[in-house]
Coordinates of N, CA and C and ligand atoms in Angstrom, one line a residue:
X1 N -23.0 4.8 4.4 CA -22.6 4.1 3.2 C -21.3 3.4 3.4
X2 N -21.2 2.1 3.0 CA -20.0 1.4 3.1 C -19.4 1.3 1.7
X3 N -18.2 1.7 1.4 CA -17.6 1.7 0.1 C -16.1 1.6 0.2
X4 N -15.5 0.5 -0.3 CA -14.1 0.4 -0.1 C -13.4 0.4 -1.5
X5 N -12.3 1.2 -1.5 CA -11.4 1.2 -2.7 C -10.1 0.6 -2.2
X6 N -9.8 -0.5 -2.8 CA -8.6 -1.3 -2.5 C -7.5 -1.0 -3.5
X7 N -6.4 -0.5 -3.1 CA -5.3 -0.1 -4.1 C -4.1 -0.8 -3.7
X8 N -3.7 -1.8 -4.6 CA -2.5 -2.6 -4.3 C -1.5 -2.4 -5.4
X9 N -0.3 -2.8 -5.2 CA 0.8 -2.7 -6.2 C 2.1 -2.7 -5.6
X10 N 3.2 -2.8 -6.4 CA 4.5 -2.9 -5.9 C 5.0 -1.6 -5.3
X11 N 6.2 -1.6 -4.7 CA 6.9 -0.5 -4.1 C 7.0 0.7 -5.0
X12 N 6.7 1.9 -4.5 CA 6.9 3.1 -5.2 C 6.2 3.2 -6.6
X13 N 5.1 2.6 -6.7 CA 4.3 2.7 -8.0 C 3.4 3.9 -8.0
X14 N 3.3 4.6 -6.9 CA 2.4 5.8 -6.9 C 1.1 5.6 -6.1
X15 N 1.1 4.4 -5.4 CA -0.2 4.1 -4.7 C -0.5 5.2 -3.6
X16 N 0.5 5.7 -2.9 CA 0.2 6.6 -1.9 C -0.4 7.9 -2.4
X17 N 0.2 8.5 -3.5 CA -0.3 9.7 -4.1 C -1.7 9.5 -4.6
X18 N -1.9 8.4 -5.3 CA -3.2 8.1 -5.9 C -4.2 7.9 -4.8
X19 N -3.9 7.1 -3.8 CA -4.8 6.9 -2.7 C -5.3 8.1 -2.0
X20 N -4.3 9.0 -1.7 CA -4.7 10.3 -1.0 C -5.6 11.1 -1.9
X21 N -5.3 11.2 -3.2 CA -6.1 12.0 -4.1 C -7.5 11.4 -4.3
X22 N -7.6 10.1 -4.4 CA -8.9 9.5 -4.5 C -9.7 9.7 -3.2
X23 N -9.1 9.6 -2.1 CA -9.8 9.8 -0.8 C -10.3 11.2 -0.7
X24 N -9.4 12.1 -1.1 CA -9.8 13.6 -1.0 C -11.0 13.8 -2.0
X25 N -10.9 13.3 -3.2 CA -11.9 13.5 -4.2 C -13.3 13.1 -3.7
X26 N -13.3 11.9 -3.1 CA -14.6 11.3 -2.8 C -15.0 11.5 -1.3
X27 N -14.1 12.2 -0.5 CA -14.4 12.4 0.9 C -14.3 11.1 1.7
X28 N -13.5 10.2 1.3 CA -13.3 8.9 2.0 C -12.1 9.0 3.0
X29 N -12.1 8.1 4.0 CA -10.9 8.0 4.9 C -9.8 7.2 4.1
X30 N -8.6 7.5 4.5 CA -7.5 6.8 3.8 C -6.6 6.1 4.8
X31 N -6.2 4.8 4.6 CA -5.2 4.1 5.4 C -4.1 3.6 4.5
X32 N -2.9 4.1 4.8 CA -1.7 3.6 4.2 C -1.2 2.3 5.0
X33 N -1.6 1.1 4.5 CA -1.3 -0.1 5.3 C 0.2 -0.4 5.4
X34 N 1.0 0.1 4.4 CA 2.4 -0.1 4.5 C 3.0 0.5 5.7
X35 N 2.4 1.6 6.2 CA 2.9 2.3 7.4 C 2.8 1.5 8.6
X36 N 1.8 0.5 8.6 CA 1.7 -0.4 9.8 C 2.9 -1.3 9.8
X37 N 3.2 -1.9 8.7 CA 4.4 -2.8 8.6 C 5.7 -2.0 8.8
X38 N 5.8 -0.8 8.3 CA 7.0 0.0 8.5 C 7.1 0.2 10.0
X39 N 6.0 0.6 10.7 CA 6.1 0.9 12.1 C 6.5 -0.3 12.9
X40 N 6.0 -1.5 12.5 CA 6.4 -2.7 13.2 C 7.9 -3.0 13.0
X41 N 8.3 -2.8 11.8 CA 9.7 -3.1 11.4 C 10.7 -2.2 12.2
X42 N 10.4 -0.9 12.3 CA 11.3 0.0 13.0 C 11.2 0.0 14.5
X43 N 10.1 -0.5 15.0 CA 9.9 -0.6 16.5 C 11.0 -1.5 17.1
X44 N 11.4 -2.5 16.4 CA 12.4 -3.4 16.9 C 11.8 -4.4 17.9
X45 N 12.6 -5.2 18.5 CA 12.1 -6.3 19.5 C 11.4 -7.3 18.7
X46 N 10.5 -8.0 19.4 CA 9.7 -9.1 18.8 C 8.6 -8.5 17.9
X47 N 8.7 -8.8 16.6 CA 7.8 -8.1 15.7 C 6.3 -8.5 15.9
X48 N 6.1 -9.7 16.4 CA 4.7 -10.1 16.7 C 4.1 -9.2 17.9
X49 N 4.9 -9.1 18.9 CA 4.5 -8.2 20.0 C 4.4 -6.7 19.5
X50 N 5.3 -6.3 18.7 CA 5.2 -4.9 18.2 C 3.9 -4.7 17.4
X51 N 3.5 -5.7 16.6 CA 2.3 -5.6 15.8 C 1.1 -5.6 16.7
X52 N 1.1 -6.4 17.8 CA 0.0 -6.4 18.7 C -0.1 -5.2 19.6
X53 N 0.9 -4.4 19.7 CA 0.9 -3.2 20.6 C 1.2 -1.9 19.9
X54 N 0.9 -1.8 18.6 CA 1.2 -0.6 17.8 C 0.4 0.6 18.4
X55 N 1.1 1.7 18.5 CA 0.4 2.9 19.0 C 0.4 4.0 17.9
X56 N -0.3 5.0 18.1 CA -0.3 6.2 17.2 C 1.1 6.7 17.1
X57 N 1.8 6.8 18.3 CA 3.1 7.4 18.3 C 4.1 6.5 17.3
X58 N 3.9 5.2 17.3 CA 4.7 4.4 16.4 C 4.4 4.8 15.0
X59 N 3.1 5.1 14.7 CA 2.8 5.4 13.3 C 3.2 6.8 12.9
X60 N 3.4 7.6 13.9 CA 3.8 9.0 13.6 C 5.3 9.3 13.5
X61 N 6.1 8.2 13.7 CA 7.6 8.4 13.7 C 8.0 8.9 12.3
X62 N 9.0 9.8 12.3 CA 9.4 10.4 11.1 C 10.4 9.6 10.3
X63 N 10.8 8.4 10.7 CA 11.7 7.6 10.0 C 11.1 6.5 9.2
X64 N 9.8 6.5 9.1 CA 9.1 5.4 8.5 C 9.3 5.3 7.0
X65 N 9.6 6.4 6.3 CA 9.7 6.4 4.9 C 11.0 6.0 4.3
X66 N 12.0 5.8 5.2 CA 13.4 5.5 4.7 C 13.4 4.1 4.0
X67 N 14.5 3.9 3.2 CA 14.7 2.6 2.5 C 14.8 1.5 3.5
X68 N 15.6 1.8 4.6 CA 15.8 0.8 5.6 C 14.4 0.4 6.3
X69 N 13.6 1.3 6.5 CA 12.3 1.0 7.1 C 11.4 0.1 6.1
X70 N 11.6 0.4 4.8 CA 10.9 -0.4 3.8 C 11.3 -1.8 3.8
X71 N 12.6 -2.0 3.9 CA 13.2 -3.4 4.0 C 12.7 -4.1 5.2
X72 N 12.8 -3.4 6.4 CA 12.4 -4.0 7.6 C 10.9 -4.4 7.5
X73 N 10.1 -3.5 6.9 CA 8.7 -3.7 6.8 C 8.4 -5.0 6.0
X74 N 9.1 -5.1 4.9 CA 8.9 -6.2 4.0 C 9.3 -7.5 4.7
X75 N 10.3 -7.5 5.5 CA 10.7 -8.7 6.2 C 9.7 -9.1 7.3
X76 N 9.2 -8.1 8.1 CA 8.3 -8.5 9.2 C 6.9 -8.9 8.5
X77 N 6.6 -8.3 7.3 CA 5.4 -8.6 6.7 C 5.2 -10.0 6.2
X78 N 6.4 -10.7 6.2 CA 6.3 -12.2 5.7 C 6.0 -13.1 6.9
X79 N 5.9 -12.5 8.1 CA 5.6 -13.3 9.3 C 4.1 -13.4 9.5
X80 N 3.5 -14.6 9.3 CA 2.0 -14.7 9.4 C 1.4 -14.1 10.6
X81 N 2.0 -14.3 11.8 CA 1.4 -13.8 13.0 C 1.4 -12.2 13.1
X82 N 2.4 -11.6 12.4 CA 2.4 -10.2 12.3 C 1.2 -9.7 11.4
X83 N 1.0 -10.4 10.3 CA -0.1 -10.0 9.4 C -1.4 -10.3 10.2
X84 N -1.5 -11.4 10.9 CA -2.8 -11.7 11.6 C -3.1 -10.6 12.6
X85 N -2.1 -10.1 13.3 CA -2.3 -9.1 14.3 C -2.8 -7.8 13.7
X86 N -2.6 -7.6 12.4 CA -3.0 -6.3 11.8 C -4.3 -6.4 11.0
X87 N -4.8 -7.6 10.8 CA -5.9 -7.8 9.9 C -7.2 -7.1 10.4
X88 N -7.5 -7.3 11.6 CA -8.8 -6.8 12.1 C -8.9 -5.3 12.0
X89 N -7.8 -4.6 12.4 CA -7.8 -3.1 12.3 C -8.1 -2.7 10.8
X90 N -7.4 -3.4 9.9 CA -7.5 -3.0 8.5 C -9.0 -3.3 8.0
X91 N -9.5 -4.5 8.4 CA -10.8 -4.8 7.9 C -11.9 -3.8 8.4
X92 N -11.8 -3.5 9.7 CA -12.8 -2.6 10.2 C -12.6 -1.2 9.6
X93 N -11.4 -0.8 9.3 CA -11.2 0.5 8.6 C -11.8 0.4 7.2
X94 N -11.6 -0.7 6.5 CA -12.2 -0.8 5.2 C -13.7 -0.7 5.1
X95 N -14.3 -1.2 6.1 CA -15.8 -1.3 6.1 C -16.4 -0.2 7.0
X96 N -15.6 0.8 7.4 CA -16.2 1.9 8.2 C -17.2 2.7 7.4
X97 N -18.1 3.3 8.1 CA -19.1 4.2 7.5 C -18.5 5.4 6.8
X98 N -18.9 5.7 5.6 CA -18.5 6.9 4.9 C -17.4 6.7 3.8
X99 N -17.0 5.4 3.6 CA -16.1 5.1 2.5 C -14.6 5.1 3.0
X100 N -13.8 4.2 2.4 CA -12.4 4.1 2.8 C -11.6 3.7 1.6
X101 N -10.4 4.3 1.5 CA -9.4 3.9 0.6 C -8.2 3.3 1.3
X102 N -7.8 2.1 1.0 CA -6.7 1.4 1.6 C -5.7 1.1 0.6
X103 N -4.4 1.4 0.8 CA -3.4 1.0 -0.1 C -2.4 0.0 0.5
X104 N -2.0 -1.0 -0.3 CA -1.0 -2.0 0.3 C -0.7 -3.0 -0.8
X105 N -0.6 -4.3 -0.3 CA -0.2 -5.4 -1.2 C -1.3 -6.4 -1.3
X106 N -2.2 -6.5 -0.3 CA -3.1 -7.6 -0.2 C -4.5 -7.1 0.1
X107 N -4.8 -5.9 -0.2 CA -6.1 -5.3 0.2 C -7.2 -5.9 -0.6
X108 N -7.1 -6.0 -1.9 CA -8.1 -6.6 -2.7 C -8.2 -8.1 -2.7
X109 N -7.1 -8.7 -2.2 CA -7.1 -10.2 -2.2 C -7.4 -10.8 -0.8
X110 N -7.0 -10.2 0.2 CA -7.1 -10.8 1.6 C -7.8 -9.9 2.6
X111 N -7.5 -8.6 2.6 CA -8.1 -7.8 3.7 C -9.5 -7.5 3.3
X112 N -9.8 -7.1 2.1 CA -11.2 -6.8 1.7 C -11.5 -7.3 0.3
X113 N -11.7 -8.6 0.2 CA -12.0 -9.1 -1.2 C -13.3 -8.6 -1.7
X114 N -14.2 -8.1 -0.8 CA -15.5 -7.6 -1.2 C -15.4 -6.1 -1.5
X115 N -14.2 -5.5 -1.6 CA -14.1 -4.1 -2.0 C -14.9 -3.8 -3.2
X116 N -15.6 -2.6 -3.2 CA -16.4 -2.3 -4.4 C -15.5 -1.9 -5.6
X117 N -14.3 -1.4 -5.3 CA -13.4 -1.1 -6.4 C -12.0 -1.6 -6.0
X118 N -11.3 -2.3 -7.0 CA -9.9 -2.7 -6.7 C -9.1 -2.2 -7.9
X119 N -8.0 -1.5 -7.5 CA -7.0 -1.1 -8.5 C -5.7 -1.7 -8.2
X120 N -5.0 -2.0 -9.2 CA -3.6 -2.5 -9.1 C -2.7 -1.5 -9.8
X121 N -1.9 -0.7 -9.0 CA -1.1 0.3 -9.6 C 0.3 -0.2 -9.7
X122 N 0.8 -0.1 -10.9 CA 2.1 -0.6 -11.2 C 2.9 0.3 -12.1
X123 N 4.2 0.0 -12.3 CA 5.1 0.8 -13.2 C 6.3 -0.1 -13.3
X124 N 7.2 0.2 -14.3 CA 8.4 -0.6 -14.4 C 9.3 -0.3 -13.2
X125 N 10.1 -1.3 -12.9 CA 11.0 -1.2 -11.8 C 11.9 0.1 -11.9
X126 N 12.4 0.4 -13.1 CA 13.3 1.5 -13.3 C 12.5 2.8 -13.0
X127 N 11.3 2.9 -13.5 CA 10.5 4.2 -13.3 C 10.3 4.3 -11.8
X128 N 9.9 3.2 -11.1 CA 9.6 3.3 -9.7 C 10.9 3.6 -8.9
X129 N 12.0 3.1 -9.3 CA 13.3 3.4 -8.6 C 13.6 4.9 -8.8
X130 N 13.4 5.4 -10.0 CA 13.7 6.8 -10.2 C 12.8 7.7 -9.3
X131 N 11.5 7.3 -9.2 CA 10.6 8.1 -8.3 C 11.0 8.1 -6.9
X132 N 11.3 6.8 -6.4 CA 11.7 6.7 -5.0 C 13.0 7.4 -4.7
X133 N 13.9 7.4 -5.7 CA 15.2 8.1 -5.6 C 15.0 9.6 -5.3
X134 N 14.1 10.1 -6.0 CA 13.8 11.6 -5.8 C 13.4 11.9 -4.4
X135 N 12.7 10.9 -3.8 CA 12.2 11.1 -2.4 C 13.3 10.9 -1.4
X136 N 14.1 9.8 -1.6 CA 15.0 9.4 -0.5 C 16.5 9.7 -0.8
X137 N 16.8 10.1 -2.1 CA 18.2 10.4 -2.4 C 19.1 9.2 -2.4
X138 N 20.4 9.4 -2.2 CA 21.3 8.2 -2.3 C 21.7 7.8 -3.7
X139 N 22.1 6.6 -3.8 CA 22.5 6.0 -5.1 C 21.4 5.4 -5.8
X140 N 21.2 5.8 -7.1 CA 20.0 5.2 -7.8 C 20.1 3.7 -8.0
X141 N 21.3 3.2 -8.2 CA 21.4 1.7 -8.4 C 21.0 1.0 -7.1
X142 N 21.3 1.6 -5.9 CA 21.0 1.0 -4.6 C 19.4 1.0 -4.5
X143 N 18.8 2.1 -4.9 CA 17.4 2.2 -4.8 C 16.7 1.2 -5.7
X144 N 17.2 1.0 -6.9 CA 16.6 0.0 -7.8 C 16.8 -1.4 -7.2
X145 N 17.9 -1.7 -6.7 CA 18.1 -3.0 -6.1 C 17.1 -3.2 -4.9
X146 N 17.0 -2.2 -4.2 CA 16.1 -2.2 -3.0 C 14.6 -2.5 -3.4
X147 N 14.2 -1.8 -4.5 CA 12.8 -1.9 -5.0 C 12.6 -3.3 -5.5
X148 N 13.6 -3.8 -6.3 CA 13.4 -5.2 -6.9 C 13.4 -6.3 -5.8
X149 N 14.3 -6.1 -4.8 CA 14.4 -7.1 -3.7 C 13.1 -7.1 -2.9
X150 N 12.6 -6.0 -2.6 CA 11.4 -5.9 -1.8 C 10.2 -6.5 -2.6
X151 N 10.1 -6.2 -3.9 CA 9.0 -6.7 -4.7 C 9.0 -8.2 -4.7
X152 N 10.3 -8.8 -4.9 CA 10.4 -10.2 -4.9 C 10.0 -10.9 -3.6
X153 N 10.4 -10.3 -2.5 CA 10.0 -10.8 -1.2 C 8.5 -10.7 -1.0
X154 N 7.9 -9.6 -1.4 CA 6.5 -9.3 -1.1 C 5.6 -10.2 -2.0
X155 N 6.1 -10.5 -3.2 CA 5.3 -11.3 -4.2 C 5.5 -12.8 -3.9
X156 N 6.6 -13.2 -3.3 CA 6.9 -14.7 -3.2 C 6.6 -15.2 -1.8
X157 N 6.2 -14.4 -0.8 CA 6.0 -14.9 0.5 C 4.8 -15.8 0.5
X158 N 4.7 -16.7 1.5 CA 3.6 -17.7 1.5 C 2.3 -17.1 1.9
X159 N 2.3 -16.2 2.9 CA 1.1 -15.6 3.4 C 0.7 -14.3 2.8
X160 N -0.4 -14.2 2.1 CA -0.9 -13.0 1.5 C 0.1 -12.3 0.6
X161 N 0.6 -13.0 -0.4 CA 1.6 -12.4 -1.3 C 1.0 -11.3 -2.1
X162 N 1.8 -10.3 -2.5 CA 1.3 -9.3 -3.4 C 0.8 -9.9 -4.7
X163 N -0.4 -9.7 -5.0 CA -1.0 -10.3 -6.2 C -2.1 -9.4 -6.7
X164 N -2.2 -9.2 -8.0 CA -3.4 -8.5 -8.5 C -4.6 -9.3 -8.4
X165 N -5.7 -8.8 -7.8 CA -7.0 -9.6 -7.7 C -7.5 -9.8 -9.1
X166 N -8.2 -10.9 -9.3 CA -8.8 -11.2 -10.6 C -9.7 -10.0 -11.1
X167 N -10.4 -9.4 -10.2 CA -11.3 -8.3 -10.6 C -10.8 -6.9 -10.4
X168 N -9.5 -6.8 -10.4 CA -8.9 -5.5 -10.2 C -8.7 -4.8 -11.6
X169 N -8.7 -3.5 -11.5 CA -8.3 -2.7 -12.7 C -6.8 -2.4 -12.7
X170 N -6.1 -2.7 -13.7 CA -4.7 -2.4 -13.7 C -4.4 -1.0 -14.2
X171 N -3.6 -0.2 -13.4 CA -3.2 1.1 -13.9 C -1.7 1.1 -13.9
X172 N -1.1 1.1 -15.1 CA 0.3 1.1 -15.3 C 0.7 2.6 -15.4
X173 N 1.4 3.1 -14.4 CA 1.8 4.5 -14.4 C 3.1 4.8 -15.0
X174 N 3.8 3.8 -15.6 CA 5.1 4.0 -16.2 C 5.2 5.3 -17.1
X175 N 4.2 5.4 -17.9 CA 4.2 6.5 -18.9 C 3.2 7.6 -18.5
X176 N 2.7 7.6 -17.3 CA 1.7 8.6 -16.9 C 2.3 9.7 -16.0
X177 N 1.7 10.9 -16.1 CA 2.0 11.9 -15.1 C 1.2 11.6 -13.8
X178 N 1.5 12.2 -12.7 CA 0.7 12.0 -11.5 C -0.8 12.4 -11.8
X179 N -1.0 13.5 -12.5 CA -2.4 13.9 -12.8 C -3.1 12.8 -13.6
X180 N -2.4 12.3 -14.6 CA -3.1 11.2 -15.4 C -3.4 10.0 -14.6
X181 N -2.5 9.6 -13.7 CA -2.7 8.4 -12.9 C -3.9 8.6 -12.0
X182 N -3.9 9.8 -11.4 CA -5.0 10.1 -10.4 C -6.3 10.1 -11.2
X183 N -6.3 10.7 -12.4 CA -7.6 10.8 -13.2 C -8.0 9.4 -13.6
X184 N -7.1 8.5 -13.9 CA -7.5 7.1 -14.2 C -8.1 6.4 -13.0
X185 N -7.5 6.7 -11.9 CA -8.1 6.0 -10.7 C -9.4 6.6 -10.3
X186 N -9.6 7.9 -10.4 CA -10.9 8.5 -10.1 C -11.9 8.0 -11.1
X187 N -11.6 7.9 -12.3 CA -12.6 7.4 -13.3 C -13.0 6.0 -13.0
X188 N -12.0 5.1 -12.6 CA -12.4 3.7 -12.2 C -13.3 3.7 -11.0
X189 N -13.1 4.6 -10.0 CA -14.0 4.6 -8.9 C -15.3 5.1 -9.3
X190 N -15.3 6.2 -10.1 CA -16.6 6.8 -10.5 C -17.5 5.8 -11.2
X191 N -16.8 4.9 -12.0 CA -17.6 3.9 -12.8 C -18.4 3.0 -11.8
X192 N -17.8 2.7 -10.7 CA -18.5 1.9 -9.7 C -19.4 2.6 -8.8
X193 N -19.3 3.9 -8.9 CA -19.9 4.8 -7.9 C -20.5 6.0 -8.6
X194 N -21.5 5.8 -9.5 CA -21.9 6.7 -10.5 C -22.6 8.0 -10.0
X195 N -23.0 7.9 -8.7 CA -23.8 9.1 -8.2 C -22.9 10.3 -7.9
X196 N -21.6 10.1 -7.8 CA -20.7 11.3 -7.5 C -20.3 11.9 -8.8
Ligands
DC1 O1 3.6 0.3 0.7 P1 5.0 0.4 1.5 O2 6.2 0.5 0.6 O3 5.0 1.4 2.5 O4 5.1 -1.1 2.2 C1 6.2 -1.4 3.0 C2 6.3 -3.0 3.1 O5 5.2 -3.4 3.9 C3 6.1 -3.7 1.8 O6 7.4 -3.9 1.1 C4 5.4 -5.0 2.2 C5 4.7 -4.6 3.4 N1 3.2 -4.5 3.2 C6 2.5 -5.7 3.1 O7 3.0 -6.8 3.2 N2 1.1 -5.6 3.0 C7 0.5 -4.4 2.9 N3 -0.8 -4.4 2.8 C8 1.3 -3.2 2.9 C9 2.6 -3.3 3.0

C-alpha cells in the first residue's frame, strides 16, 4: 500500500510531534525532512557537496536541533541545487511501500503533490517561540526573532517556498494541547483512510 501524509508548516508549530504520533498510530514510516537541511547546514563546506554526500552519521549528530542549526538549515535550503540533491530521497521515501509521513515546508506542494493527505500545521509566532524556547532555552525574545526570521526566509525564497497546498487541511495549534493537535491530525488522516 502506498499512502503519503504530507505535513508542512512554519518553524516550531508542532509538526514533529504530530508527525511522529501519526506515523506511530498508522504504522507508517516517518521522515523529518528538516533534519536533512539541518545536517547540510551544520556539515559546513560547500552545501551542494554536503547535500550530495549526506550520511547517516550526519543525520545522527546531536547538534541538529539548535537554533544555530535551524538558521543554517534555512539558509542552505534556499539554494536550488541543495534542494535538488535531496528531492529523490524524499520522493522515494514518500512513495515507499507501507505508508509514510513526511514533515517539512514543501512536501504537499513540491515533494509529493500526490500525497493522499496534506496537513498544514501552524500557530502564532508567539506560541511557537514559547514552545521552541522550552526546548532550547536562552532568551525568549531571541527565539521569537529567530522563528520569525526563519519563516520569512522559508516563505519568500524563490525555489519551493513554504506554502500551504490548496488541498491541505489547516490545523492551527495555537490554542490546542498536544493531544488535541494529534487527534485533529489523526482524524484528518482517518477521513482519507477509512479502513483503519
Ligand atoms: O523543520 P525544521 O525547523 O527542522 O527545518 C529547518 C529548516 O530547513 C527550515 O527553516 C527550512 C528548511 N526546510 C525546507 O526548506 N524544506 C523542508 N521540507 C524542510 C525544512
